[in-house]
Tab-separated table of C-alpha atoms and ligand atoms in Angstrom:
chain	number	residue	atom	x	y	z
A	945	UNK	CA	-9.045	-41.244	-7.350
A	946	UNK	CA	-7.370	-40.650	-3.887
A	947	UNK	CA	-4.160	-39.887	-4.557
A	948	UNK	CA	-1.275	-41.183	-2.542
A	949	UNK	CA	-0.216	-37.235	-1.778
A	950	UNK	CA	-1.790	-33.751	-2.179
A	951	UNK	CA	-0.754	-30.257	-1.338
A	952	UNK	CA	-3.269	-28.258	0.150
A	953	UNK	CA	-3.967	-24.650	-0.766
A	954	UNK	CA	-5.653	-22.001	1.236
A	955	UNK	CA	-7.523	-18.835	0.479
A	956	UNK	CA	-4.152	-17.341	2.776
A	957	UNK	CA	-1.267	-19.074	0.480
A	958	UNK	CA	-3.130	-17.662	-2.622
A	959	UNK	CA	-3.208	-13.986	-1.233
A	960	UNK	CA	0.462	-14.064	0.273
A	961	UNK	CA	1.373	-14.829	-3.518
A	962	UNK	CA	-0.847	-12.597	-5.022
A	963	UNK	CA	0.607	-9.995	-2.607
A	964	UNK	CA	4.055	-10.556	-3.930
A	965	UNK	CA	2.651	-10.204	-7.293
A	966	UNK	CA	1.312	-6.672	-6.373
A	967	UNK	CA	4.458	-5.593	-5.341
A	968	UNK	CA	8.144	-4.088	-7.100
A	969	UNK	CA	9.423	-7.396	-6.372
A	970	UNK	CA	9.057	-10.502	-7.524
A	971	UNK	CA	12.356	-12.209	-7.758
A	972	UNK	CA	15.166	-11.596	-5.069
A	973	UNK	CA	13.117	-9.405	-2.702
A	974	UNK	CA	12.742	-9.239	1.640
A	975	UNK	CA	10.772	-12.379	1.573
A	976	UNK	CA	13.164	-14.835	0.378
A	977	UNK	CA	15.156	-14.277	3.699
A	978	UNK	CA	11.869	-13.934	5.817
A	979	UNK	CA	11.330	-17.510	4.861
A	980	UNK	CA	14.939	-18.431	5.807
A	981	UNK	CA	14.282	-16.974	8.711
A	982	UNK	CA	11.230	-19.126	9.414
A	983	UNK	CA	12.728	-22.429	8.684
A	984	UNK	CA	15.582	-21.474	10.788
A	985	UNK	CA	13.420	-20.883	13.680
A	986	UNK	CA	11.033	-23.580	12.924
A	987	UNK	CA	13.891	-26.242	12.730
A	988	UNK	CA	16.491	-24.659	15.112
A	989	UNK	CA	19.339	-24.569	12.203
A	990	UNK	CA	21.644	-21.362	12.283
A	991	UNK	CA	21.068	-20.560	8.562
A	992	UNK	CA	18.988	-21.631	5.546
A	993	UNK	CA	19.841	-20.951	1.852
A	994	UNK	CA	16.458	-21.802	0.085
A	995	UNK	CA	16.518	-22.541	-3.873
A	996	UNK	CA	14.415	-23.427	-6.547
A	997	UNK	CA	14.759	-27.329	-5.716
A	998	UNK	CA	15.471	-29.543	-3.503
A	999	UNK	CA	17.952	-31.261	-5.838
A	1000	UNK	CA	19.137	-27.646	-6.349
A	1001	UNK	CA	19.776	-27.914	-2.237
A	1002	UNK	CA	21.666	-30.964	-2.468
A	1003	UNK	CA	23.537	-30.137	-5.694
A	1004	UNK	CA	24.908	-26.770	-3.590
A	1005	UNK	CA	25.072	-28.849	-0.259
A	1006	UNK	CA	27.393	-31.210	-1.603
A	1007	UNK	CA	29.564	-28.660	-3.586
A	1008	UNK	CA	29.797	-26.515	-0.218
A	1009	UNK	CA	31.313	-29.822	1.429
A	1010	UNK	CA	34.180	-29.729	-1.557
A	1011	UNK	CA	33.043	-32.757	-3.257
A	1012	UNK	CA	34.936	-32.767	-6.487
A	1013	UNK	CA	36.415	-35.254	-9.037
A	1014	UNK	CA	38.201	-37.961	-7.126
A	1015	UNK	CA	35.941	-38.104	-4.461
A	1016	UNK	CA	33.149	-40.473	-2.855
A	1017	UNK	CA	29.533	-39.696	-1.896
A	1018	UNK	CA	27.579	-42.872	-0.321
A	1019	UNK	CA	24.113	-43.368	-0.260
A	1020	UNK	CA	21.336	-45.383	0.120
A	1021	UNK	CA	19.693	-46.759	-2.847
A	1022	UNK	CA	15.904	-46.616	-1.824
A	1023	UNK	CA	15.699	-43.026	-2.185
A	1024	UNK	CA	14.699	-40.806	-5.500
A	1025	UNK	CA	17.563	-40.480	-7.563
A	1026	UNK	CA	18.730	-37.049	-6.850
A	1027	UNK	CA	20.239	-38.536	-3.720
A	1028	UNK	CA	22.724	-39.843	-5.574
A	1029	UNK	CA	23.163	-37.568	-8.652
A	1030	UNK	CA	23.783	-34.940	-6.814
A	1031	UNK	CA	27.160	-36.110	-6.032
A	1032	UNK	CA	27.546	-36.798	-10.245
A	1033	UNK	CA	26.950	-33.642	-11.005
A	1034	UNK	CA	30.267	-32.796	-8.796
A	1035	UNK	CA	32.182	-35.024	-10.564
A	1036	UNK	CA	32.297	-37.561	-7.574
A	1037	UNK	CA	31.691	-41.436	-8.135
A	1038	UNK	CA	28.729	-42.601	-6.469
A	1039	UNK	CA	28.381	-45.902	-4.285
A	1040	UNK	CA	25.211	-46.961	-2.203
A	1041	UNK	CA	24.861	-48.517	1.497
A	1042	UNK	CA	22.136	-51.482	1.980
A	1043	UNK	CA	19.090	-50.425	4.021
A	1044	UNK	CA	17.529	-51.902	7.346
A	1045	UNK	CA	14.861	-53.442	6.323
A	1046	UNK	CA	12.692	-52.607	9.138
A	1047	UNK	CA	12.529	-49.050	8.352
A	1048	UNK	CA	13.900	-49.010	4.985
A	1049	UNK	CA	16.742	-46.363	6.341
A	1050	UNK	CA	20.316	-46.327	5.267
A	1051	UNK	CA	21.487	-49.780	7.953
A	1052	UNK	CA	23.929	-48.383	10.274
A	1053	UNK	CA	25.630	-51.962	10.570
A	1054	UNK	CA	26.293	-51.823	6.698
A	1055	UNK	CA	27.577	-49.202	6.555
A	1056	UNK	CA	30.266	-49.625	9.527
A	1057	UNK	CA	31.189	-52.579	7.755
A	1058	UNK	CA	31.547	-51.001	3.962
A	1059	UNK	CA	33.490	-48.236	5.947
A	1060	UNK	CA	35.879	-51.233	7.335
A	1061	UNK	CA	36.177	-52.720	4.171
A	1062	UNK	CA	36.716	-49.810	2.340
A	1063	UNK	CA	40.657	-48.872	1.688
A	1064	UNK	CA	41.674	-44.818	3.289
A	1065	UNK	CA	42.282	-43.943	0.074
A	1066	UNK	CA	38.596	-44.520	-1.180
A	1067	UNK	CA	36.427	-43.687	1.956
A	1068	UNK	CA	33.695	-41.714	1.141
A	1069	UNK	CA	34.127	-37.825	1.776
A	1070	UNK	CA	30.325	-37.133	1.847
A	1071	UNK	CA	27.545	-39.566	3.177
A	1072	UNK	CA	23.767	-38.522	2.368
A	1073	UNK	CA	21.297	-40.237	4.711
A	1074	UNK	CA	17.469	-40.249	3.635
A	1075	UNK	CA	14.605	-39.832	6.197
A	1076	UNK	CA	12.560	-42.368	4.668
A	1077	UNK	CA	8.882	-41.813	4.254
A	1078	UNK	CA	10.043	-38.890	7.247
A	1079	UNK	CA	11.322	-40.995	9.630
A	1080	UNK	CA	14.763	-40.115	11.275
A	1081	UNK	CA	18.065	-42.435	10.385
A	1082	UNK	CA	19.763	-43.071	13.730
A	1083	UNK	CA	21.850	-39.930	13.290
A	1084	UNK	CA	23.677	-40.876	16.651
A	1085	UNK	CA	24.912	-43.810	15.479
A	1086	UNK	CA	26.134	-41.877	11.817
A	1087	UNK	CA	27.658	-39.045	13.470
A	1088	UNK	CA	29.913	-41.339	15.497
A	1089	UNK	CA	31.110	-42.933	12.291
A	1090	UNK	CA	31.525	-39.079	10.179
A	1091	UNK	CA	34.103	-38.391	13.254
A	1092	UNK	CA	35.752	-41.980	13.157
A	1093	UNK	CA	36.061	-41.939	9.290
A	1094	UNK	CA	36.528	-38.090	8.580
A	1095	UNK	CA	33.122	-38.007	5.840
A	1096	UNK	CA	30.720	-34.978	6.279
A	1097	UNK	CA	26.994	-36.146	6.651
A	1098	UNK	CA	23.901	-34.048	4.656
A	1099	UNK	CA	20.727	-35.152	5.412
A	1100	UNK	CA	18.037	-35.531	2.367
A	1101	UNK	CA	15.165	-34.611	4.997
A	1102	UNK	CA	12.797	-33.957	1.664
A	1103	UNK	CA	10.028	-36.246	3.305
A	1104	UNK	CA	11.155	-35.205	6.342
A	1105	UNK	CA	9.913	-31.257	7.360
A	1106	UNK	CA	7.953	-31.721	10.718
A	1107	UNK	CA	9.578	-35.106	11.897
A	1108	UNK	CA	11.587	-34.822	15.316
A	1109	UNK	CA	14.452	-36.891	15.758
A	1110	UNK	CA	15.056	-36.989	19.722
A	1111	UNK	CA	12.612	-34.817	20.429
A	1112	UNK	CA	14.313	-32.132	18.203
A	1113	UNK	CA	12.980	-30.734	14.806
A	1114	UNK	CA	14.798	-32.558	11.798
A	1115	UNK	CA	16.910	-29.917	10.176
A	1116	UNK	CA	18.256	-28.613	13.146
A	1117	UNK	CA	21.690	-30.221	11.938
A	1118	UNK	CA	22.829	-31.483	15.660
A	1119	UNK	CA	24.360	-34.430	13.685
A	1120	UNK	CA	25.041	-33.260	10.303
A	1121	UNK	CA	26.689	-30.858	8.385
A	1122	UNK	CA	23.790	-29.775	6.010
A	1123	UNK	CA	20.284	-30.456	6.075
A	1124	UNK	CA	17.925	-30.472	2.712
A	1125	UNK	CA	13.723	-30.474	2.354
A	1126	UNK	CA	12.095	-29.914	-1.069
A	1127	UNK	CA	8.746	-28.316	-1.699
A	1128	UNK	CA	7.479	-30.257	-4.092
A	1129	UNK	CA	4.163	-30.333	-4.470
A	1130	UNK	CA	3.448	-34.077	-2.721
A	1131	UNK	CA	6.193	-32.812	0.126
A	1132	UNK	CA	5.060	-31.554	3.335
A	1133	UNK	CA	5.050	-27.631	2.468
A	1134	UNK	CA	5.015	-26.609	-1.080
A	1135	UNK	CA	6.466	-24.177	-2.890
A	1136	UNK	CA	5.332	-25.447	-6.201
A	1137	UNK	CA	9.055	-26.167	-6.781
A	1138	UNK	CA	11.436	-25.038	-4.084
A	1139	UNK	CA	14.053	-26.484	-1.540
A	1140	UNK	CA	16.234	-25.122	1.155
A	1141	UNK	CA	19.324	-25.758	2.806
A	1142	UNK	CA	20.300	-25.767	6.269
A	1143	UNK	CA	23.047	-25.451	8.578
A	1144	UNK	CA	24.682	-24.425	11.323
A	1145	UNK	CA	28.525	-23.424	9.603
A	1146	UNK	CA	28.438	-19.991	8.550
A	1147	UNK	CA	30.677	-20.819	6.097
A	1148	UNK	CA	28.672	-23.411	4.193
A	1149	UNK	CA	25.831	-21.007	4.042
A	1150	UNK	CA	27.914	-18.163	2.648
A	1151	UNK	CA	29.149	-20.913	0.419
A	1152	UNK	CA	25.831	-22.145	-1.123
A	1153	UNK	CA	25.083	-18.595	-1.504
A	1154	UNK	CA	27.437	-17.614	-3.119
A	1155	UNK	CA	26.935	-20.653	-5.778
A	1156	UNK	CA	23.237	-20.335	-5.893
A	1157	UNK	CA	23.812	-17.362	-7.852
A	1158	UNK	CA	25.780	-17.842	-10.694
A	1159	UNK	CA	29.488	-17.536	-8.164
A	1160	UNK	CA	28.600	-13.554	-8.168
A	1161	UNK	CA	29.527	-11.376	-5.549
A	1162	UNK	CA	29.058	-7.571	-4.714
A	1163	UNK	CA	30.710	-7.606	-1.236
A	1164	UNK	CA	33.840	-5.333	-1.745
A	1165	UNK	CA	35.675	-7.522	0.732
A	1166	UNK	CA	35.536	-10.565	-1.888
A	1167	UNK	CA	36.538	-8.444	-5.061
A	1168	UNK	CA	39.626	-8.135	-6.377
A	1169	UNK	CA	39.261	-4.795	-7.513
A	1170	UNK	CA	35.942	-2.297	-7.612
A	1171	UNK	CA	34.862	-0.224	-10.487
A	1172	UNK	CA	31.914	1.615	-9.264
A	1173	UNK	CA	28.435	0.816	-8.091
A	1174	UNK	CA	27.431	-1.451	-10.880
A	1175	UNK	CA	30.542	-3.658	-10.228
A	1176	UNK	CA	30.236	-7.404	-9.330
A	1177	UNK	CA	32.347	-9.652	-9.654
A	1178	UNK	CA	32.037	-13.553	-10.205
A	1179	UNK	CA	34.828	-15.578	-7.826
A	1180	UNK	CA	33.566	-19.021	-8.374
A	1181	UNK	CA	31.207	-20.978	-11.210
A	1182	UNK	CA	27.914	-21.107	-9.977
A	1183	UNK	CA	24.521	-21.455	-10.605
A	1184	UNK	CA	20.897	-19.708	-11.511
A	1185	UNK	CA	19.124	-21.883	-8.675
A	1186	UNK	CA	17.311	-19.234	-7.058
A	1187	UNK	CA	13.783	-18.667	-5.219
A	1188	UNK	CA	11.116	-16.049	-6.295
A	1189	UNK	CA	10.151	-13.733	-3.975
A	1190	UNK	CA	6.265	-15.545	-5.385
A	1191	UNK	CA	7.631	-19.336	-4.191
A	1192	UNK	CA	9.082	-17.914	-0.790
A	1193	UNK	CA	5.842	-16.106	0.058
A	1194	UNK	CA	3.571	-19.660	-0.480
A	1195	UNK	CA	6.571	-21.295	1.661
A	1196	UNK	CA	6.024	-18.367	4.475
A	1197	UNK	CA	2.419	-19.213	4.431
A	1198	UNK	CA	2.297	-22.812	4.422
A	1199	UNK	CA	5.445	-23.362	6.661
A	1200	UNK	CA	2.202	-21.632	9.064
A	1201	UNK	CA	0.493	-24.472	9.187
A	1202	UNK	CA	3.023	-27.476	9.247
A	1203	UNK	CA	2.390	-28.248	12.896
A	1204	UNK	CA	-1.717	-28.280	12.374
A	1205	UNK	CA	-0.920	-30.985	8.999
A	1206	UNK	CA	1.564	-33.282	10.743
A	1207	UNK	CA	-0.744	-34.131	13.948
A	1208	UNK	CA	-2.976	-34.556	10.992
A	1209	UNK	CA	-0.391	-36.953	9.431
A	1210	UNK	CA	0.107	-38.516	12.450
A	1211	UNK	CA	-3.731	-39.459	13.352
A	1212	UNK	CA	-3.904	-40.830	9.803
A	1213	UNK	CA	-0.871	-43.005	10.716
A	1214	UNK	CA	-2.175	-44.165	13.582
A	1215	UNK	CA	-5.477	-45.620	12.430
A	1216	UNK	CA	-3.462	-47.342	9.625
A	1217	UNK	CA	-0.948	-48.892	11.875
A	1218	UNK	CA	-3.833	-49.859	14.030
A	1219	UNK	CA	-6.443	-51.002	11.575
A	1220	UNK	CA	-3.993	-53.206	9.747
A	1221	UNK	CA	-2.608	-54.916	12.591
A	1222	UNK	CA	-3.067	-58.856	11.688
A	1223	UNK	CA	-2.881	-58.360	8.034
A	1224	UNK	CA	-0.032	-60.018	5.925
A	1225	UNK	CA	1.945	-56.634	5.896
A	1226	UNK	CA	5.159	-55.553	7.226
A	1227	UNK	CA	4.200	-52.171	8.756
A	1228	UNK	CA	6.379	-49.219	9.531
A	1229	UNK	CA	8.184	-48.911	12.743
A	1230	UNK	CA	5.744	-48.629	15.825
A	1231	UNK	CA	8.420	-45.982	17.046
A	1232	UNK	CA	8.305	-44.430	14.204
A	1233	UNK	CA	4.207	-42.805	14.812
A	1234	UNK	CA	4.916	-39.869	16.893
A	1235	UNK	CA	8.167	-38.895	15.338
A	1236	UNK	CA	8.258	-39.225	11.608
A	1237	UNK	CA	6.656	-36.479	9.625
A	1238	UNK	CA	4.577	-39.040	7.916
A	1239	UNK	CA	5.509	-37.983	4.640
A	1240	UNK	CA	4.706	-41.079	3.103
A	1241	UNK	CA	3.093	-44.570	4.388
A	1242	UNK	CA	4.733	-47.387	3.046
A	1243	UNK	CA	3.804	-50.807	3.512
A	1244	UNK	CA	5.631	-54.117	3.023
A	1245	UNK	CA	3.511	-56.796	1.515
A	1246	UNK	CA	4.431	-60.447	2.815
A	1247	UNK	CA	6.322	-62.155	-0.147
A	1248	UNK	CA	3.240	-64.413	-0.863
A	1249	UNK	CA	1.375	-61.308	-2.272
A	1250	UNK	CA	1.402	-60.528	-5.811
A	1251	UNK	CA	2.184	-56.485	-5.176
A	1252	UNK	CA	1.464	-55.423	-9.062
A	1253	UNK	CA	-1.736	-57.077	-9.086
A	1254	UNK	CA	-2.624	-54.898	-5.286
A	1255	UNK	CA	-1.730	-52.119	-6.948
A	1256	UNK	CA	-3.343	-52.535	-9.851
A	1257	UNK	CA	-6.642	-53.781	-8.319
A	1258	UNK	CA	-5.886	-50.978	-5.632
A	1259	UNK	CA	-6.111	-48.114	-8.299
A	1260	UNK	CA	-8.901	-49.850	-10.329
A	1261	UNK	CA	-11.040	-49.065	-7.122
A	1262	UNK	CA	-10.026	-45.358	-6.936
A	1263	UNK	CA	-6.997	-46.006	-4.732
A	1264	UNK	CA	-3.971	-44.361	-6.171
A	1265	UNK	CA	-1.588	-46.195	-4.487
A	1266	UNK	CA	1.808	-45.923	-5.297
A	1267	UNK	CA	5.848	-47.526	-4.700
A	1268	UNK	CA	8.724	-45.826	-3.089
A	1269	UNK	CA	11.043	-46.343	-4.414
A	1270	UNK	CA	12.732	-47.873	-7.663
A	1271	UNK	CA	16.566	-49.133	-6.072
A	1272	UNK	CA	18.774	-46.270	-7.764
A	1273	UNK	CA	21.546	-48.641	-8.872
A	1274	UNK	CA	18.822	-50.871	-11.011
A	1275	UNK	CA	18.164	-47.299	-12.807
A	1276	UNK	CA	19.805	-47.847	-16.578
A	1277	UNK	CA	21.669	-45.237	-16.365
A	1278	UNK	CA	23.858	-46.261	-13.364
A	1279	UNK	CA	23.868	-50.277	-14.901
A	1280	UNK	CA	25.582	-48.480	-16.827
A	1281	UNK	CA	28.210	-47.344	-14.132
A	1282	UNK	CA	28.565	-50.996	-13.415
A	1283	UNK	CA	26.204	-51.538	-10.666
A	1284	UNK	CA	23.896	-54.725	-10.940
A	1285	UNK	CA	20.574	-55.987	-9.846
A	1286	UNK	CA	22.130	-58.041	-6.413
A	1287	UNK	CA	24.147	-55.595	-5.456
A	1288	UNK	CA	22.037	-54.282	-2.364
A	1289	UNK	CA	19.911	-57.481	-1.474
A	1290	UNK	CA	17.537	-56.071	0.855
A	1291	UNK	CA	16.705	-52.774	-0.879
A	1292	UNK	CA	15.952	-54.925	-3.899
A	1293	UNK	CA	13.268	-56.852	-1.549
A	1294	UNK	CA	12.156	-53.747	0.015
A	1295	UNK	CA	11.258	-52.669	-3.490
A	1296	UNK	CA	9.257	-56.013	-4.574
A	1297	UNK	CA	7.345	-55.721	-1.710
A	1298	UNK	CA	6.431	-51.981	-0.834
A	1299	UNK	CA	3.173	-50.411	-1.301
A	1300	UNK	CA	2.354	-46.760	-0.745
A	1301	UNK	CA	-0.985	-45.870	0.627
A	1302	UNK	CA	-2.644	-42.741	0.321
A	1303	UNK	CA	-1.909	-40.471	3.278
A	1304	UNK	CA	-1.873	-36.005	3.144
A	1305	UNK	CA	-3.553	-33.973	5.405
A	1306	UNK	CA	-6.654	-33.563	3.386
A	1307	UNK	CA	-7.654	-36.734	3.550
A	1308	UNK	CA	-11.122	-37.414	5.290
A	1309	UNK	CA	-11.680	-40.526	7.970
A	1310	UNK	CA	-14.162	-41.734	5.326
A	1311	UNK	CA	-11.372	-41.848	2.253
A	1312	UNK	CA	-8.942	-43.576	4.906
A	1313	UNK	CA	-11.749	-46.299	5.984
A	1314	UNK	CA	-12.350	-46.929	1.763
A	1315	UNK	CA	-8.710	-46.948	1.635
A	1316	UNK	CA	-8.519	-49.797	4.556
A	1317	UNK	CA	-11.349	-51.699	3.321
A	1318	UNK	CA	-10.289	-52.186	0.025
A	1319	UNK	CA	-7.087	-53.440	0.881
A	1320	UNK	CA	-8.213	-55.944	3.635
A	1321	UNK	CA	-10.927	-57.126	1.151
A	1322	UNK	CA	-8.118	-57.751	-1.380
A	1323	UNK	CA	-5.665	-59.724	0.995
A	1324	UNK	CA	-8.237	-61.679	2.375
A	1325	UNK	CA	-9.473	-63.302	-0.896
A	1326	UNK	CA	-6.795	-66.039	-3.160
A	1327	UNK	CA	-6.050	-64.375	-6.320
A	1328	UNK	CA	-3.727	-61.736	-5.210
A	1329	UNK	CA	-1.253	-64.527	-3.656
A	1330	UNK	CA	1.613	-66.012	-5.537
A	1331	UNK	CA	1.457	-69.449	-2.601
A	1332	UNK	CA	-0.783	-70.076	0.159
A	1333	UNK	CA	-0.022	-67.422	3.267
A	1334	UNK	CA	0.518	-68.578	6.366
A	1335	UNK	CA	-2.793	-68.060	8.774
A	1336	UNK	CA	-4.108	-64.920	9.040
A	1337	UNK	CA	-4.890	-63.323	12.258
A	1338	UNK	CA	-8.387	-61.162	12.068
A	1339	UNK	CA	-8.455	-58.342	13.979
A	1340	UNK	CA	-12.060	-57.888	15.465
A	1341	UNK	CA	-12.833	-54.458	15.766
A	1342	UNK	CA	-11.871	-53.469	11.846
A	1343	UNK	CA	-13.638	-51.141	9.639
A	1344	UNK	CA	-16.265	-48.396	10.232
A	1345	UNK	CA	-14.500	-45.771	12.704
A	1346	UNK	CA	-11.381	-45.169	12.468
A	1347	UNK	CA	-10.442	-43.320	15.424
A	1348	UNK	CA	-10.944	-39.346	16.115
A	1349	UNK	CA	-9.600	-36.895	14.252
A	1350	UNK	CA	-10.290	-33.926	11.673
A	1351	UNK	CA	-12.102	-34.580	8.749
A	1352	UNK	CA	-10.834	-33.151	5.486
B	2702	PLP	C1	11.599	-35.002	-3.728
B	2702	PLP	C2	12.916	-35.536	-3.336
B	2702	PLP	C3	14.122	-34.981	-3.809
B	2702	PLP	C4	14.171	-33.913	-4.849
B	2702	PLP	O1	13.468	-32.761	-4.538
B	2702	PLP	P1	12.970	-31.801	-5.749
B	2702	PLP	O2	12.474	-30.601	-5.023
B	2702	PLP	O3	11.898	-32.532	-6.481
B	2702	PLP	O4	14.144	-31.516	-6.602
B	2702	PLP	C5	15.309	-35.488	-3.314
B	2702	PLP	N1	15.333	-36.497	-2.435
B	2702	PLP	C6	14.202	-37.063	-1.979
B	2702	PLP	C7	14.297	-38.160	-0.977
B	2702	PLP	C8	12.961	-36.619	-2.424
B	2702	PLP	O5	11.843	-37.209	-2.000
């Protein structure tokens, strides 16, 4: 099966970690911070806090920001679900902002007008915008509103490591107060599990530190009183959501070779976006190919498709294809909040349409061309359509070569 994602592991990764193993540390140790360090640099962001997740990241993120009972954190609902928990699990209420259904992004325009509509008292006091498949919201645009309306702005960036977002790294928080990646294993770097966060407010890093270790401090200047050297003393309720010393060495390594994977990424994009020109699909943005970090590629098929049956035929040939994502407020447990299937029209579209196709770094020219082949076999013959389509363009030079680029 080609899978949709894949980490890739090098003889290096495996002896950084191995290297940590050899050594007195292995939990809270000198590389933790080295890899701070390098995301810092990578992305341009003043300071990172890295933990063990990236919902850990925007659990701390949005506790930093003083969400709390009473409070509102917006979102988008085409996004995993710890977008929106995380603000839960502070005791905020939750509400979601339609996409834009060309890049299936948090819309701008809706949420202006939700922000108009909304009464003072029940404006949102935190805002987390998704890079989509790793392609930059129009942070501009969303910055302009934080200062208008007085809401903070983190940035779920977990497909997002790599991308640039006017011709900056995403992450360098230019427009937001907080940035988050994960490092799951399907993300761009891995970890294993892992996630960071990133800012450029000293005091929301000291913050998240702080909480990502149980509220505990051993600076003198934060105690109340000092007993001796083994005296700490724990100021606020926090968390165990650190990073071994084993994770942050893999993240050191890998972070290494980001740059090499996303023109890698990017090529793979490229030939999709060219090779499925004239199909019935709703492709990603063209402006999209040299800045998004190409996390995922998602697809939209055209309404007369039957999308089950192209997935299902898609993975019967070895294709594991895949859909990003479920629309949060159809999940049971927030129908259970109150929120309906209806609610956000156009993510609910997005989400009978979309398709994910295979696309990682390690994927050859000759899995992409079985990948492309497949699917314009499939959309070219009757039973996967619900009506007749509309005409069909052919492209002429499809198939065979896909353009240059590494192999696996
Ligand atoms: C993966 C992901 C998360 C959660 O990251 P974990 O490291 O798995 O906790 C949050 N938001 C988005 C958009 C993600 O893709």
């Amino acid at each position: 099966m080609i899978p949709y994602g894949q980490q890739q592991i090098s003889e290096e990764d495996i002896a950084a970690v191995v290297a940590v193993l050899r050594s007195d540390l292995i939990t809270q140790g000198p590389v933790v911070p080295r890899f701070e360090q390098a995301l810092c640099d990578y992305t341009g962001a003043a300071h990172g806090v890295v933990v063990n997740s990236g919902t850990a990241a925007l659990h701390l993120a949005a506790l930093a920001l003083g969400l709390g009972s009473g409070d509102w954190l917006w979102t988008t609902p085409i996004s995993f679900v710890a977008s929106a928990n995380c603000g839960l699990y502070c005791g905020a209420q939750v509400d979601f902002v339609d996409i834009d259904p060309e890049s299936g992004n948090i819309s701008v325009t809706a949420l202006r007008q939700k922000l108009e509509m909304t009464p003072v008292e029940s404006l949102p006091k935190v805002v987390v915008v998704v890079h989509l498949c790793g392609y930059s919201c129009d942070m501009v645009s969303i910055q302009e509103l934080a200062e208008q309306y007085g809401f903070a702005v983190i940035e779920d960036g977990c497909h997002a490591l790599g991308g640039r977002y006017r011709q900056q790294p995403i992450g360098s928080c230019r427009y937001s107060d907080i940035t988050v990646f994960s490092f799951h294993p399907v993300k761009p770097i891995t970890t294993a599990e892992g996630g960071v966060a990133l800012t450029q407010r000293k005091d929301l890093a000291e913050q998240m530190r702080l909480l990502r270790s149980h509220g505990i401090t051993r600076d003198p200047a934060q105690m109340s009183q000092n007993d001796g050297p083994w005296y700490y003393q724990q100021v606020a309720l926090g968390f165990n959501y650190r990073m071994s010393e084993l994770q942050a060495a893999l993240g050191v390594s890998q972070l290494a070779r980001l740059d090499e994977w996303w023109e890698r990424r990017r090529q793979l994009a490229r030939n999709y976006q060219q090779e499925l020109q004239g199909m019935p699909l709703q492709l990603p943005p063209e402006a999209a190919l040299e800045s998004s970090a190409w996390h995922l590629y998602g697809v939209r098929l055209h309404p007369a498709l039957d999308r089950k049956q192209v997935l299902l035929e898609l993975r019967q040939r070895g294709i594991g294809a895949h859909v990003h994502y479920i629309p949060i407020h159809t999940q049971p447990w927030y129908r259970r909040q109150g929120f309906e299937p209806g609610d956000f029209p156009q993510a609910e579209k997005y989400y009978s349409e979309v398709i994910t196709l295979p696309l990682y770094p390690g994927m050859s020219d000759q899995q992409q061309v079985e990948v492309i082949d497949a699917l314009v076999e499939m959309l070219s013959s009757p039973p996967h359509h619900t009506q007749p389509l509309p005409e069909i363009e052919q492209t002429p030079e499809r198939g065979g070569n896909v353009g240059p680029g590494g192999g696996s």
